[in-house]
Amino acid sequence: MKLLEDKILAEGIAVNENILKADGFINHQVDPALMKAVGEDFAAHFQDMGITKVVTIESSGIAPAVMTAAAMNVPLLILKKSPSKVLNEDLYQTVVTSYTKGTSYELTLSARLLSETDHVLIIDDFLANGEAATGAVRLIRKAHATVAGIGILIEKSFQPGRAKLEEQGFHIYSQVRVAKLAKGVIELIRQDS
Ligand code: 5GP
């Protein structure tokens, strides 16, 4: 997606060879016009697939995911990060390792908000090792809902997330693919649209 590619090249910050900061337009300060375009692009890509809900992980996926849900006219479900296990039978929980923090957290979903009649689109800001998306899939499956696809704003294609998710048969659409990072250097795999 050219608009997002251009923004990343202009305002993204490559911290080192693994981490790209997008906190000026996605997950700290938000560019609403860009997020609206991102949402419309996901909605166009995943149209006519019978999607009933968009699912994201708090907090960095919320801005693009809410715009996607608005463009698709479906609810947005935010999977919560709980620091410790909450013993409550109305919750589904699974442990996920955070890529950026290196720590683990419990990803949590309230059982009443998702059911076997739901077919969901997972949206997240970054794809690195695929841990967050895989954790989201585990919770969605606990609720007996199905996954229509996974939409990612920024895929770091030199990391193993895409391959891991594709091995499990998921349809992944990444708006921007990063070939390489180094301090102050961002190389993209240029795509058509
Ligand atoms: P994964 O679970 O695929 O290993 O990592 C994806 C999650 O980690 C995303 O939800 C995102 O919040 C965070 N993440 C991974 N890589 C980066 C990065 O380069 N920059 C930022 N800002 N977040 C990242």
mmCIF file of C-alpha atoms and ligand atoms in Angstrom:
data_model
loop_
_atom_site.group_PDB
_atom_site.id
_atom_site.type_symbol
_atom_site.label_atom_id
_atom_site.label_comp_id
_atom_site.label_asym_id
_atom_site.label_seq_id
_atom_site.Cartn_x
_atom_site.Cartn_y
_atom_site.Cartn_z
ATOM 1 C CA MET A 1 0.000 0.000 0.000
ATOM 2 C CA LYS A 2 1.851 3.019 -1.351
ATOM 3 C CA LEU A 3 0.497 5.575 1.115
ATOM 4 C CA LEU A 4 1.768 3.549 4.081
ATOM 5 C CA GLU A 5 5.066 2.737 2.346
ATOM 6 C CA ASP A 6 5.694 6.436 1.762
ATOM 7 C CA LYS A 7 4.830 7.306 5.371
ATOM 8 C CA ILE A 8 7.190 4.642 6.720
ATOM 9 C CA LEU A 9 10.033 5.851 4.517
ATOM 10 C CA ALA A 10 9.382 9.466 5.553
ATOM 11 C CA GLU A 11 8.617 9.059 9.267
ATOM 12 C CA GLY A 12 9.434 5.487 10.367
ATOM 13 C CA ILE A 13 12.460 5.118 12.631
ATOM 14 C CA ALA A 14 14.692 2.064 12.258
ATOM 15 C CA VAL A 15 16.028 1.637 15.784
ATOM 16 C CA ASN A 16 18.280 -1.299 14.885
ATOM 17 C CA GLU A 17 18.195 -4.306 12.503
ATOM 18 C CA ASN A 18 15.073 -5.722 14.196
ATOM 19 C CA ILE A 19 12.848 -2.873 15.376
ATOM 20 C CA LEU A 20 11.015 -0.228 13.393
ATOM 21 C CA LYS A 21 9.226 2.532 15.283
ATOM 22 C CA ALA A 22 5.926 3.770 13.867
ATOM 23 C CA ASP A 23 4.921 5.743 16.944
ATOM 24 C CA GLY A 24 4.460 8.990 15.024
ATOM 25 C CA PHE A 25 1.524 7.657 12.971
ATOM 26 C CA ILE A 26 0.182 4.244 14.153
ATOM 27 C CA ASN A 27 0.596 3.393 17.800
ATOM 28 C CA HIS A 28 1.494 6.413 19.925
ATOM 29 C CA GLN A 29 0.487 9.424 17.876
ATOM 30 C CA VAL A 30 -2.111 8.299 15.314
ATOM 31 C CA ASP A 31 -2.582 9.678 11.799
ATOM 32 C CA PRO A 32 -6.367 9.286 11.426
ATOM 33 C CA ALA A 33 -6.470 9.960 7.663
ATOM 34 C CA LEU A 34 -3.795 7.319 7.088
ATOM 35 C CA MET A 35 -5.569 4.852 9.395
ATOM 36 C CA LYS A 36 -8.826 5.464 7.514
ATOM 37 C CA ALA A 37 -7.077 4.628 4.230
ATOM 38 C CA VAL A 38 -5.482 1.557 5.849
ATOM 39 C CA GLY A 39 -8.920 0.397 7.038
ATOM 40 C CA GLU A 40 -10.483 0.902 3.614
ATOM 41 C CA ASP A 41 -7.647 -1.030 1.976
ATOM 42 C CA PHE A 42 -8.119 -3.998 4.361
ATOM 43 C CA ALA A 43 -11.898 -3.852 3.857
ATOM 44 C CA ALA A 44 -11.437 -3.971 0.069
ATOM 45 C CA HIS A 45 -8.951 -6.834 0.272
ATOM 46 C CA PHE A 46 -11.079 -8.970 2.605
ATOM 47 C CA GLN A 47 -14.507 -8.107 1.168
ATOM 48 C CA ASP A 48 -17.176 -10.744 0.451
ATOM 49 C CA MET A 49 -15.599 -13.274 2.818
ATOM 50 C CA GLY A 50 -18.451 -13.294 5.320
ATOM 51 C CA ILE A 51 -16.429 -11.563 8.046
ATOM 52 C CA THR A 52 -18.531 -10.884 11.160
ATOM 53 C CA LYS A 53 -15.908 -9.248 13.416
ATOM 54 C CA VAL A 54 -12.477 -7.671 13.303
ATOM 55 C CA VAL A 55 -10.148 -8.835 16.104
ATOM 56 C CA THR A 56 -7.008 -7.075 17.303
ATOM 57 C CA ILE A 57 -4.626 -7.099 20.244
ATOM 58 C CA GLU A 58 -4.364 -4.147 22.578
ATOM 59 C CA SER A 59 -3.082 -1.599 22.210
ATOM 60 C CA SER A 60 -1.068 -0.884 19.086
ATOM 61 C CA GLY A 61 -3.486 -2.587 16.657
ATOM 62 C CA ILE A 62 -6.532 -0.651 17.822
ATOM 63 C CA ALA A 63 -6.310 2.428 15.573
ATOM 64 C CA PRO A 64 -6.030 0.561 12.255
ATOM 65 C CA ALA A 65 -8.420 -2.176 13.418
ATOM 66 C CA VAL A 66 -11.213 0.214 14.395
ATOM 67 C CA MET A 67 -10.983 1.896 10.985
ATOM 68 C CA THR A 68 -11.083 -1.529 9.302
ATOM 69 C CA ALA A 69 -14.137 -2.529 11.333
ATOM 70 C CA ALA A 70 -15.820 0.780 10.455
ATOM 71 C CA ALA A 71 -15.116 0.279 6.743
ATOM 72 C CA MET A 72 -16.493 -3.295 6.950
ATOM 73 C CA ASN A 73 -19.420 -2.249 9.138
ATOM 74 C CA VAL A 74 -18.736 -4.953 11.744
ATOM 75 C CA PRO A 75 -17.746 -4.768 15.441
ATOM 76 C CA LEU A 76 -14.144 -4.624 16.632
ATOM 77 C CA LEU A 77 -13.086 -7.055 19.351
ATOM 78 C CA ILE A 78 -9.924 -6.097 21.304
ATOM 79 C CA LEU A 79 -8.026 -8.972 22.911
ATOM 80 C CA LYS A 80 -6.742 -7.756 26.274
ATOM 81 C CA LYS A 81 -3.329 -8.263 27.793
ATOM 82 C CA SER A 82 -3.651 -9.313 31.439
ATOM 83 C CA PRO A 83 -0.521 -9.416 33.589
ATOM 84 C CA SER A 84 -1.547 -12.574 35.467
ATOM 85 C CA LYS A 85 -4.012 -15.396 35.209
ATOM 86 C CA VAL A 86 -7.508 -14.367 36.202
ATOM 87 C CA LEU A 87 -9.505 -17.357 37.359
ATOM 88 C CA ASN A 88 -12.817 -16.802 35.701
ATOM 89 C CA GLU A 89 -14.668 -19.367 33.657
ATOM 90 C CA ASP A 90 -16.130 -16.709 31.392
ATOM 91 C CA LEU A 91 -12.688 -15.873 29.986
ATOM 92 C CA TYR A 92 -10.492 -17.583 27.426
ATOM 93 C CA GLN A 93 -6.770 -17.005 28.026
ATOM 94 C CA THR A 94 -3.506 -17.945 26.357
ATOM 95 C CA VAL A 95 0.135 -17.001 26.988
ATOM 96 C CA VAL A 96 1.913 -14.898 24.350
ATOM 97 C CA THR A 97 5.539 -13.753 24.290
ATOM 98 C CA SER A 98 5.923 -10.077 23.404
ATOM 99 C CA TYR A 99 8.362 -9.448 20.562
ATOM 100 C CA THR A 100 9.327 -5.943 21.625
ATOM 101 C CA LYS A 101 9.425 -6.510 25.395
ATOM 102 C CA GLY A 102 10.627 -10.131 25.505
ATOM 103 C CA THR A 103 8.161 -10.812 28.338
ATOM 104 C CA SER A 104 5.014 -12.940 28.390
ATOM 105 C CA TYR A 105 1.458 -11.878 28.958
ATOM 106 C CA GLU A 106 -1.965 -13.523 29.113
ATOM 107 C CA LEU A 107 -4.081 -12.676 26.108
ATOM 108 C CA THR A 108 -7.691 -12.605 27.239
ATOM 109 C CA LEU A 109 -11.091 -12.810 25.560
ATOM 110 C CA SER A 110 -14.480 -12.637 27.219
ATOM 111 C CA ALA A 111 -16.353 -15.796 26.174
ATOM 112 C CA ARG A 112 -19.650 -14.012 25.573
ATOM 113 C CA LEU A 113 -18.193 -11.810 22.824
ATOM 114 C CA LEU A 114 -17.268 -14.494 20.280
ATOM 115 C CA SER A 115 -19.029 -17.704 19.216
ATOM 116 C CA GLU A 116 -19.058 -20.444 16.594
ATOM 117 C CA THR A 117 -21.119 -18.259 14.270
ATOM 118 C CA ASP A 118 -18.243 -15.737 13.955
ATOM 119 C CA HIS A 119 -15.774 -15.578 11.078
ATOM 120 C CA VAL A 120 -13.075 -13.070 11.974
ATOM 121 C CA LEU A 121 -10.375 -10.937 10.438
ATOM 122 C CA ILE A 122 -7.294 -10.449 12.651
ATOM 123 C CA ILE A 123 -5.594 -7.058 12.273
ATOM 124 C CA ASP A 124 -2.241 -6.111 13.826
ATOM 125 C CA ASP A 125 0.290 -3.353 13.264
ATOM 126 C CA PHE A 126 3.467 -5.457 12.957
ATOM 127 C CA LEU A 127 4.286 -9.064 12.081
ATOM 128 C CA ALA A 128 7.610 -10.313 13.464
ATOM 129 C CA ASN A 129 7.670 -13.901 14.797
ATOM 130 C CA GLY A 130 3.928 -14.407 14.516
ATOM 131 C CA GLU A 131 3.450 -14.938 18.278
ATOM 132 C CA ALA A 132 0.699 -12.353 18.731
ATOM 133 C CA ALA A 133 -1.302 -13.546 15.709
ATOM 134 C CA THR A 134 -0.886 -17.199 16.725
ATOM 135 C CA GLY A 135 -2.098 -16.355 20.239
ATOM 136 C CA ALA A 136 -5.110 -14.543 18.772
ATOM 137 C CA VAL A 137 -5.893 -17.623 16.648
ATOM 138 C CA ARG A 138 -5.736 -19.866 19.746
ATOM 139 C CA LEU A 139 -8.311 -17.692 21.545
ATOM 140 C CA ILE A 140 -10.566 -17.475 18.484
ATOM 141 C CA ARG A 141 -10.497 -21.274 18.253
ATOM 142 C CA LYS A 142 -11.309 -21.641 21.960
ATOM 143 C CA ALA A 143 -14.485 -19.712 21.136
ATOM 144 C CA HIS A 144 -15.106 -22.095 18.169
ATOM 145 C CA ALA A 145 -15.049 -19.130 15.775
ATOM 146 C CA THR A 146 -13.137 -19.290 12.472
ATOM 147 C CA VAL A 147 -10.387 -17.120 10.979
ATOM 148 C CA ALA A 148 -10.973 -15.560 7.551
ATOM 149 C CA GLY A 149 -7.526 -14.004 7.322
ATOM 150 C CA ILE A 150 -4.824 -11.910 8.921
ATOM 151 C CA GLY A 151 -4.215 -8.278 7.915
ATOM 152 C CA ILE A 152 -0.876 -6.715 8.865
ATOM 153 C CA LEU A 153 0.224 -3.124 8.316
ATOM 154 C CA ILE A 154 3.976 -3.752 8.478
ATOM 155 C CA GLU A 155 5.434 -7.201 7.899
ATOM 156 C CA LYS A 156 9.117 -7.620 8.634
ATOM 157 C CA SER A 157 9.675 -10.180 5.899
ATOM 158 C CA PHE A 158 13.148 -11.095 7.154
ATOM 159 C CA GLN A 159 11.591 -12.509 10.327
ATOM 160 C CA PRO A 160 9.720 -15.856 10.454
ATOM 161 C CA GLY A 161 6.125 -14.753 11.208
ATOM 162 C CA ARG A 162 4.687 -14.999 7.697
ATOM 163 C CA ALA A 163 6.145 -18.462 7.048
ATOM 164 C CA LYS A 164 4.849 -19.729 10.411
ATOM 165 C CA LEU A 165 1.319 -18.476 9.745
ATOM 166 C CA GLU A 166 1.279 -19.653 6.134
ATOM 167 C CA GLU A 167 2.329 -23.135 7.280
ATOM 168 C CA GLN A 168 -0.901 -23.186 9.285
ATOM 169 C CA GLY A 169 -2.853 -22.304 6.127
ATOM 170 C CA PHE A 170 -3.748 -18.696 6.918
ATOM 171 C CA HIS A 171 -4.427 -16.045 4.298
ATOM 172 C CA ILE A 172 -2.100 -13.154 5.171
ATOM 173 C CA TYR A 173 -2.237 -9.735 3.586
ATOM 174 C CA SER A 174 0.523 -7.297 4.523
ATOM 175 C CA GLN A 175 0.193 -3.721 3.329
ATOM 176 C CA VAL A 176 3.919 -3.077 3.621
ATOM 177 C CA ARG A 177 6.745 -5.608 3.559
ATOM 178 C CA VAL A 178 10.116 -4.663 5.023
ATOM 179 C CA ALA A 179 13.111 -6.430 3.472
ATOM 180 C CA LYS A 180 15.785 -5.102 5.788
ATOM 181 C CA LEU A 181 16.361 -2.777 8.721
ATOM 182 C CA ALA A 182 19.514 -1.250 10.136
ATOM 183 C CA LYS A 183 19.970 1.794 12.356
ATOM 184 C CA GLY A 184 18.629 4.642 10.187
ATOM 185 C CA VAL A 185 18.009 2.347 7.175
ATOM 186 C CA ILE A 186 14.650 0.983 5.974
ATOM 187 C CA GLU A 187 14.477 -1.185 2.844
ATOM 188 C CA LEU A 188 11.031 -2.168 1.573
ATOM 189 C CA ILE A 189 9.871 -4.889 -0.784
ATOM 190 C CA ARG A 190 7.945 -2.592 -3.126
ATOM 191 C CA GLN A 191 4.457 -3.878 -3.955
ATOM 192 C CA ASP A 192 2.070 -2.736 -6.687
ATOM 193 C CA SER A 193 -0.833 -0.958 -4.987
HETATM 194 P P1 5GP B 1 5.115 -11.073 16.742
HETATM 195 O O1 5GP B 1 4.107 -11.503 17.732
HETATM 196 O O2 5GP B 1 4.730 -11.300 15.324
HETATM 197 O O3 5GP B 1 6.473 -11.652 17.059
HETATM 198 O O4 5GP B 1 5.285 -9.514 16.949
HETATM 199 C C1 5GP B 1 4.205 -8.692 16.635
HETATM 200 C C2 5GP B 1 3.851 -7.784 17.769
HETATM 201 O O5 5GP B 1 5.013 -7.220 18.361
HETATM 202 C C3 5GP B 1 3.006 -6.654 17.238
HETATM 203 O O6 5GP B 1 1.763 -6.711 17.894
HETATM 204 C C4 5GP B 1 3.759 -5.393 17.586
HETATM 205 O O7 5GP B 1 3.060 -4.650 18.545
HETATM 206 C C5 5GP B 1 5.088 -5.833 18.155
HETATM 207 N N1 5GP B 1 6.203 -5.597 17.217
HETATM 208 C C6 5GP B 1 6.942 -6.529 16.560
HETATM 209 N N2 5GP B 1 7.921 -5.969 15.860
HETATM 210 C C7 5GP B 1 7.798 -4.639 16.035
HETATM 211 C C8 5GP B 1 8.531 -3.501 15.539
HETATM 212 O O8 5GP B 1 9.511 -3.594 14.777
HETATM 213 N N3 5GP B 1 8.090 -2.269 15.939
HETATM 214 C C9 5GP B 1 7.028 -2.101 16.763
HETATM 215 N N4 5GP B 1 6.673 -0.868 17.081
HETATM 216 N N5 5GP B 1 6.316 -3.152 17.255
HETATM 217 C C10 5GP B 1 6.698 -4.404 16.887
#
